[in-house]
Amino acid sequence: MESPPDNSNSKQIGPVPKAVIARLSLYLRELQHWEREGKETISSTQLGKLLGFTDAQVRKDFAYFGQFGYPGIGYRCAELTQAIKVILGTDRSWPVALVGCGNLGQALLGYGGFSEQGFRIVAAFDSSPSRIGQSIAGVKIESIDSFLSLSKQLDIRMVLLAVPAAVAQEVADTLVGAGVTGILNFAPVTLSLPRTVQVVGVDLAIELEQLAYAVVKTRT
Amino acid sequence: MESPPDNSNSKQIGPVPKAVIARLSLYLRELQHWEREGKETISSTQLGKLLGFTDAQVRKDFAYFGQFGYPGIGYRCAELTQAIKVILGTDRSWPVALVGCGNLGQALLGYGGFSEQGFRIVAAFDSSPSRIGQSIAGVKIESIDSFLSLSKQLDIRMVLLAVPAAVAQEVADTLVGAGVTGILNFAPVTLSLPRTVQVVGVDLAIELEQLAYAVVKTRT
DNA sequence: CTGTGTGAAATACTTCACAGCA
DNA sequence: TGCTGTGAAGTATTTCACACAG
């Protein structure tokens, strides 16, 4: 319809705070729900209220990447959604591998939420002979020894690492040797890897601790 | 041996930044590994290096809660571990319930990492008749309808919420009605609940998005 | 009017740097 | 000497408040 605001300017202007990126994912999630309700536009105030942020915060966050809003209107959901996906790199589909097919790994294989955001688990690996060969959620579990060749073939750069803590570092080293540059680490250890490799840690016990603190604090 | 530094002063001095609390959990985790190696003390520099923080950051973080270190020595692991647990509220064992026993819920039931940090999953609930009555990892799955009575009986104040996104808000409302004050929410939705209820969200797709951003950014 | 984008002000957080203790 | 605790300085992030656009 009207001319789009300034999509030539979807370039990041300065260094972007990490917290901004974290919120971008939250905005995207809320935006997707909002669109599903059939709404076409959303204001910074509305979006902020959904997440408990101020309207200024919402606008500032987007301003790091360009101009996406329409004064008097707000943001067009479809446009903004797309812009955030481009920023996060999820406007395309990523092939990811699961490494470690125990309890948690198997649950990750069955979790549908990844594909909705553009991530496809295209291969699964384990070291236990009793698991190798099994298929779960349509993915056959391969030997970790075949990671190098299969990951090249499938162009895998990101891995969900769900192995026991005791072997996590060792397995991670192998993955990095095979060209992996991003690891979502579910093991409760700090991985020590080259700076070129990105690691995001998800430690469920730590999340529970944070919750315990919050609960105790408010009671006191 | 010597007089402890100042355990009367384990009182928080000002408002504590949320980031500090997040790091406290990381310190605790590293400290536990460090102790397992048989080490008795650790300096702020050593602890910082394990996590990529500066020594000053480590000391400042602890300073919010009192004085725990010994000049010339560092921190005694056992003492510091205990102090952090007291701060986080995990010096005692918490009974928690699992609500939602699908893929992810079952994996959480089988996950040993919680008990190591003082959390016991003492009950599991689901709404599906096909799951109710089953036992997983020694915990029998109960009907969600019995949550109110069982949670009172077991003194449950924290819940792992692993139900489908579509029903998460509704179920959360029920839990809060039963007196739950802390929810670790695995559903990819923002729960809208009274301020007295603490919510920590774990959205696996969002963590992957954050990783994708980091990977794309470094490649560019 | 409603609502964005954005400098300026206000906060919050991190790092520095050093006094003082063992 | 080795290392903590902590004001002061320096950065980073958030909020304010307002010019301007539809």
XYZ file of C-alpha atoms (C1' of nucleotides) in Angstrom:
484
model
C 0.000 0.000 0.000
C 1.936 3.028 1.214
C 5.668 3.214 0.844
C 7.449 1.106 3.398
C 9.320 3.124 6.027
C 12.947 2.518 5.289
C 13.911 -0.999 4.522
C 17.226 0.046 3.066
C 18.110 0.973 6.568
C 17.686 -2.441 8.192
C 21.339 -2.152 8.956
C 22.493 -2.086 12.495
C 23.613 1.381 13.461
C 25.871 0.808 16.434
C 26.841 -2.083 18.655
C 23.628 -3.765 19.738
C 23.231 -4.635 23.425
C 22.740 -8.309 24.026
C 19.592 -7.583 25.993
C 18.062 -6.050 22.898
C 18.549 -9.269 20.969
C 16.969 -11.247 23.766
C 13.929 -8.981 23.658
C 13.733 -9.236 19.882
C 12.896 -12.910 20.241
C 10.181 -12.076 22.731
C 8.741 -9.417 20.445
C 8.694 -11.929 17.619
C 6.836 -14.454 19.718
C 4.201 -11.969 20.816
C 3.899 -10.604 17.307
C 3.169 -14.042 15.969
C 0.402 -14.520 18.523
C -0.950 -11.067 17.765
C -1.047 -11.776 14.043
C -2.800 -15.069 14.698
C -5.597 -13.038 16.288
C -5.987 -11.339 12.928
C -4.501 -8.001 13.911
C -2.611 -6.058 11.259
C -0.757 -3.477 13.283
C 0.584 -3.039 16.782
C 1.863 -0.015 18.676
C 4.943 0.084 20.861
C 2.673 0.561 23.851
C 0.619 -2.514 23.039
C 3.648 -4.660 22.359
C 5.349 -3.423 25.489
C 2.322 -4.142 27.632
C 2.275 -7.752 26.465
C 5.766 -8.225 27.842
C 5.930 -5.742 30.671
C 8.248 -3.298 28.909
C 7.831 0.433 28.409
C 6.832 1.773 25.018
C 10.086 3.714 24.796
C 12.055 0.543 25.303
C 10.247 -1.138 22.448
C 10.865 1.736 20.063
C 14.510 2.107 21.060
C 15.090 -1.574 20.505
C 13.818 -1.434 16.955
C 15.648 1.823 16.305
C 18.941 -0.048 16.529
C 18.104 -1.640 13.214
C 16.313 1.056 11.273
C 12.865 2.573 11.002
C 10.004 0.172 10.947
C 7.073 2.083 12.331
C 4.398 4.391 10.936
C 3.627 7.469 13.063
C 0.007 7.459 14.124
C -0.348 3.788 13.155
C 2.289 1.740 14.893
C 4.052 -1.181 13.284
C 2.650 -3.445 10.594
C 2.841 -6.919 12.064
C 3.835 -8.725 8.900
C 6.594 -6.251 8.115
C 7.945 -6.183 11.629
C 7.862 -9.944 11.969
C 9.832 -10.302 8.785
C 12.319 -7.632 9.812
C 12.990 -9.308 13.163
C 13.466 -12.646 11.459
C 16.024 -11.133 9.125
C 17.866 -9.617 12.074
C 17.895 -12.859 14.039
C 18.769 -14.858 10.965
C 15.647 -16.977 11.102
C 14.123 -15.764 7.865
C 15.534 -18.918 6.395
C 15.435 -22.498 7.642
C 18.411 -23.843 9.584
C 19.370 -27.486 9.588
C 20.431 -28.457 13.103
C 21.683 -31.678 14.613
C 20.868 -33.232 17.943
C 23.812 -34.765 19.748
C 22.919 -36.938 22.716
C 19.685 -38.888 22.589
C 18.950 -39.585 26.224
C 15.838 -38.425 28.019
C 16.198 -34.799 27.173
C 17.516 -35.369 23.674
C 14.576 -37.523 22.758
C 12.207 -34.907 24.076
C 13.931 -32.284 21.940
C 13.486 -34.506 18.901
C 9.788 -34.663 19.578
C 9.419 -30.978 20.331
C 7.533 -29.217 17.570
C 8.406 -25.704 18.635
C 11.699 -25.579 16.777
C 10.322 -26.113 13.312
C 7.830 -23.292 13.784
C 10.765 -20.925 14.113
C 12.649 -22.279 11.162
C 14.854 -24.914 12.737
C 14.803 -28.465 11.402
C 16.436 -31.293 13.317
C 17.840 -33.155 10.358
C 20.056 -35.628 12.167
C 20.549 -37.147 15.602
C 23.658 -38.690 17.097
C 24.534 -40.783 20.093
C 27.416 -42.951 21.200
C 25.412 -45.753 22.758
C 25.059 -48.809 20.490
C 21.667 -49.505 22.027
C 20.332 -46.213 20.678
C 22.084 -46.098 17.324
C 19.757 -47.221 14.586
C 16.571 -46.384 16.443
C 14.256 -43.834 14.901
C 12.518 -41.179 16.933
C 10.080 -38.673 15.500
C 11.202 -39.728 12.061
C 14.876 -39.141 12.665
C 17.269 -42.056 12.727
C 19.936 -41.995 15.420
C 23.438 -42.219 13.966
C 26.751 -43.008 15.546
C 28.615 -39.941 16.706
C 31.517 -41.249 14.641
C 29.623 -40.364 11.501
C 29.111 -36.767 12.598
C 31.886 -35.323 10.499
C 30.734 -36.761 7.206
C 27.023 -36.324 7.805
C 27.334 -32.771 9.056
C 29.240 -31.754 5.932
C 26.659 -33.430 3.782
C 23.732 -31.787 5.573
C 25.481 -28.436 6.039
C 25.024 -28.473 9.791
C 26.456 -25.541 11.682
C 24.276 -25.579 14.790
C 23.901 -28.366 17.295
C 21.667 -29.122 20.247
C 24.059 -30.681 22.720
C 22.249 -32.911 25.196
C 24.931 -35.295 26.381
C 25.899 -36.015 30.014
C 27.920 -33.284 31.698
C 30.936 -35.519 32.098
C 31.493 -35.824 28.355
C 30.112 -32.494 27.163
C 33.466 -30.759 26.734
C 34.979 -33.654 24.861
C 31.993 -34.006 22.535
C 31.896 -30.261 21.979
C 35.525 -30.323 20.904
C 34.676 -32.993 18.356
C 31.781 -30.964 17.025
C 33.911 -27.875 16.656
C 36.492 -29.960 14.838
C 33.755 -30.888 12.405
C 32.986 -27.255 11.673
C 30.122 -26.549 14.058
C 29.933 -22.851 14.947
C 26.918 -22.751 17.239
C 26.075 -24.937 20.210
C 22.948 -24.900 22.338
C 24.393 -26.555 25.418
C 22.061 -28.372 27.797
C 24.848 -29.831 29.915
C 25.441 -28.055 33.226
C 29.039 -27.157 32.472
C 30.790 -24.147 31.004
C 32.284 -25.188 27.703
C 35.696 -23.913 26.879
C 35.863 -23.377 23.128
C 37.393 -21.014 20.568
C 35.842 -17.576 20.500
C 34.669 -18.239 16.981
C 32.192 -20.767 18.314
C 28.989 -19.427 19.788
C 27.535 -21.151 22.824
C 24.175 -20.586 24.436
C 23.673 -22.480 27.635
C 20.398 -23.824 28.937
C 20.793 -25.172 32.440
C 17.450 -26.224 33.800
C 18.646 -26.495 37.385
C 19.914 -22.935 37.184
C 16.570 -21.701 35.945
C 14.920 -23.379 38.893
C 17.406 -21.762 41.243
C 16.577 -18.369 39.812
C 12.938 -19.120 40.423
C 13.628 -20.230 43.977
C 15.425 -16.969 44.653
C 12.550 -14.936 43.290
C 10.043 -16.898 45.327
C 12.009 -16.628 48.551
C 12.731 -12.951 48.014
C 9.094 -11.980 47.593
C 8.059 -13.992 50.610
C 10.608 -12.150 52.725
C 39.679 -22.883 61.925
C 39.995 -19.101 61.901
C 37.073 -16.901 62.625
C 34.688 -16.744 59.701
C 34.617 -13.377 57.940
C 31.258 -11.939 58.782
C 28.358 -14.269 58.585
C 26.131 -11.913 60.506
C 26.384 -9.743 57.469
C 24.912 -12.164 54.925
C 22.245 -9.594 54.567
C 21.689 -7.932 51.278
C 22.888 -4.367 51.436
C 21.023 -2.668 48.638
C 18.772 -3.705 45.774
C 20.522 -6.543 43.977
C 20.730 -6.420 40.170
C 19.035 -9.350 38.517
C 22.231 -10.065 36.589
C 24.029 -10.667 39.842
C 21.582 -13.383 40.821
C 21.998 -15.045 37.449
C 25.754 -15.099 37.956
C 25.388 -16.467 41.463
C 23.988 -19.667 40.005
C 26.926 -19.897 37.639
C 29.388 -19.329 40.457
C 27.701 -22.069 42.428
C 27.968 -24.492 39.555
C 31.663 -23.810 38.983
C 32.329 -23.916 42.697
C 30.806 -27.357 42.933
C 33.026 -28.601 40.117
C 36.035 -26.945 41.722
C 35.349 -28.601 45.060
C 34.941 -31.948 43.361
C 38.538 -31.570 42.190
C 39.491 -31.441 45.837
C 40.309 -27.744 45.991
C 39.623 -25.918 49.228
C 39.801 -22.278 48.209
C 39.328 -20.175 45.117
C 40.234 -16.589 44.299
C 38.010 -14.127 42.505
C 40.428 -14.221 39.588
C 40.238 -17.992 39.293
C 36.475 -18.086 39.584
C 36.129 -15.274 37.103
C 38.369 -16.965 34.581
C 36.217 -20.092 34.643
C 33.257 -18.046 33.497
C 34.836 -15.243 31.532
C 34.188 -12.538 34.123
C 36.628 -10.070 35.645
C 37.867 -10.564 39.184
C 36.317 -7.279 40.234
C 32.942 -8.429 38.992
C 33.141 -11.564 41.066
C 34.051 -9.671 44.223
C 31.401 -7.001 43.685
C 28.762 -9.639 43.185
C 29.502 -11.262 46.515
C 29.836 -7.890 48.209
C 26.111 -7.339 47.720
C 25.518 -9.979 50.355
C 28.332 -9.477 52.837
C 31.945 -10.398 53.267
C 32.888 -13.921 52.402
C 36.527 -13.764 51.389
C 39.858 -13.933 53.178
C 42.476 -11.418 52.016
C 45.525 -13.213 50.736
C 43.613 -16.513 50.510
C 40.488 -16.063 48.452
C 37.203 -17.733 49.267
C 36.786 -21.038 51.058
C 34.779 -23.164 48.674
C 32.620 -24.871 51.261
C 31.711 -21.613 52.951
C 31.025 -19.777 49.727
C 28.958 -22.608 48.316
C 26.844 -22.632 51.421
C 26.465 -18.855 51.410
C 25.287 -18.826 47.807
C 22.803 -21.572 48.527
C 21.385 -19.583 51.395
C 21.052 -16.534 49.164
C 19.366 -18.455 46.383
C 17.183 -20.333 48.814
C 18.526 -23.727 47.827
C 20.161 -24.567 51.128
C 17.072 -26.601 51.759
C 15.219 -29.056 49.571
C 12.218 -27.836 47.605
C 9.345 -30.092 46.678
C 8.248 -29.243 43.141
C 5.530 -30.583 40.900
C 5.602 -31.313 37.218
C 2.506 -30.293 35.333
C 2.236 -31.641 31.800
C 3.731 -35.043 31.088
C 4.276 -34.988 27.343
C 7.626 -35.391 25.684
C 9.341 -32.631 27.533
C 7.623 -33.280 30.843
C 8.697 -36.894 30.852
C 12.248 -35.872 30.107
C 12.148 -33.458 33.032
C 10.955 -36.269 35.281
C 13.930 -38.327 34.249
C 16.423 -35.508 34.535
C 18.719 -36.003 37.489
C 20.132 -32.494 37.546
C 17.329 -31.033 39.639
C 17.828 -33.213 42.685
C 21.518 -32.340 42.790
C 20.534 -28.739 43.412
C 17.943 -29.534 46.017
C 14.770 -29.822 43.975
C 12.655 -32.956 44.249
C 9.893 -33.651 41.783
C 7.408 -35.116 44.211
C 4.344 -35.225 41.993
C 3.391 -35.149 38.321
C 0.124 -34.131 36.763
C -1.531 -34.393 33.372
C -5.014 -34.105 31.975
C -4.850 -36.975 29.534
C -6.537 -40.156 30.800
C -4.036 -42.208 28.837
C -1.189 -40.832 30.923
C -2.842 -40.646 34.319
C -1.868 -43.626 36.402
C 1.388 -44.310 34.579
C 4.589 -44.097 36.559
C 7.725 -42.486 35.196
C 11.021 -42.380 37.050
C 9.181 -43.500 40.140
C 6.574 -40.760 40.065
C 2.961 -41.602 39.405
C 1.083 -39.272 37.079
C -2.007 -37.829 38.719
C -5.026 -36.091 37.298
C -4.643 -32.349 37.225
C -7.946 -32.237 39.095
C -6.192 -33.528 42.167
C -3.606 -30.771 42.089
C -5.225 -28.647 44.749
C -5.432 -31.356 47.375
C -2.099 -32.980 46.593
C -0.192 -29.722 46.424
C -1.448 -28.713 49.852
C -0.498 -32.085 51.214
C 2.986 -32.004 49.696
C 3.523 -28.301 50.345
C 4.218 -27.538 46.702
C 4.916 -23.933 45.862
C 6.944 -24.349 42.695
C 5.884 -26.012 39.480
C 7.544 -27.054 36.254
C 4.924 -26.179 33.655
C 5.337 -28.244 30.503
C 1.889 -28.177 28.951
C 1.004 -27.174 25.381
C 1.105 -23.438 24.734
C -2.593 -23.301 23.995
C -3.573 -24.261 27.536
C -0.639 -22.847 29.475
C -2.395 -19.692 30.675
C -5.465 -21.574 31.803
C -3.465 -24.216 33.641
C -1.275 -21.551 35.212
C -4.366 -19.810 36.544
C -5.426 -23.067 38.156
C -2.032 -23.544 39.740
C -2.021 -20.051 41.142
C -5.483 -20.683 42.532
C -4.010 -23.641 44.360
C -1.359 -21.486 45.991
C 1.575 -21.938 43.647
C 3.931 -18.954 43.818
C 6.663 -19.958 41.385
C 6.364 -21.311 37.857
C 9.133 -22.475 35.560
C 7.287 -22.067 32.283
C 8.343 -24.136 29.293
C 5.417 -23.066 27.110
C 6.272 -20.423 24.505
C 3.807 -17.877 25.823
C 3.971 -14.972 28.223
C 1.870 -15.840 31.229
C -0.258 -13.118 32.674
C -0.429 -13.651 36.419
C -0.527 -11.664 39.665
C 2.718 -9.941 40.567
C 2.939 -12.121 43.635
C 3.614 -15.107 41.410
C 7.121 -15.501 40.065
C 7.584 -16.825 36.565
C 10.789 -17.868 34.865
C 10.391 -18.721 31.223
C 12.407 -21.284 29.315
C 11.629 -21.113 25.617
C 13.847 -23.480 23.726
C 13.057 -22.000 20.328
C 14.057 -18.588 21.620
C 17.381 -19.902 22.859
C 18.017 -21.319 19.413
C 17.129 -17.973 17.849
C 19.643 -16.258 20.075
C 22.216 -18.750 18.950
C 21.324 -18.224 15.308
C 21.818 -14.493 15.720
C 25.224 -14.957 17.332
C 26.292 -17.352 14.604
C 25.141 -15.119 11.769
C 26.626 -12.019 13.367
C 30.094 -13.522 13.728
C 30.060 -14.830 10.188
C 29.271 -11.340 8.905
C -5.237 12.982 17.760
C -2.238 8.873 17.935
C 2.064 7.109 17.798
C 7.076 7.025 15.985
C 12.075 8.265 16.398
C 15.460 10.285 19.128
C 18.537 13.482 21.698
C 19.099 14.369 26.618
C 18.698 12.936 31.390
C 18.525 9.454 34.605
C 19.748 4.819 36.172
C 22.086 0.793 36.380
C 26.008 -1.903 35.953
C 30.957 -2.799 35.346
C 35.716 -1.835 35.722
C 39.458 0.602 37.884
C 42.553 1.274 41.303
C 44.008 1.226 45.699
C 43.844 0.894 50.997
C 44.277 -2.646 54.119
C 44.560 -7.338 55.962
C 46.895 -12.071 56.493
C 53.286 -10.965 48.545
C 48.544 -12.237 47.320
C 44.076 -11.168 47.486
C 39.723 -8.996 49.373
C 36.379 -5.027 49.736
C 35.051 -0.779 47.984
C 34.691 4.212 46.700
C 35.259 6.579 42.358
C 35.227 6.603 37.459
C 33.670 4.957 33.392
C 30.140 2.493 30.336
C 26.005 0.781 29.146
C 21.156 0.691 29.203
C 16.689 2.593 30.155
C 13.434 6.228 30.608
C 11.924 10.849 29.624
C 9.987 14.163 26.892
C 9.140 16.273 22.786
C 9.501 17.419 17.587
C 7.342 15.653 13.880
C 4.429 12.558 10.651
C -0.100 10.595 9.039
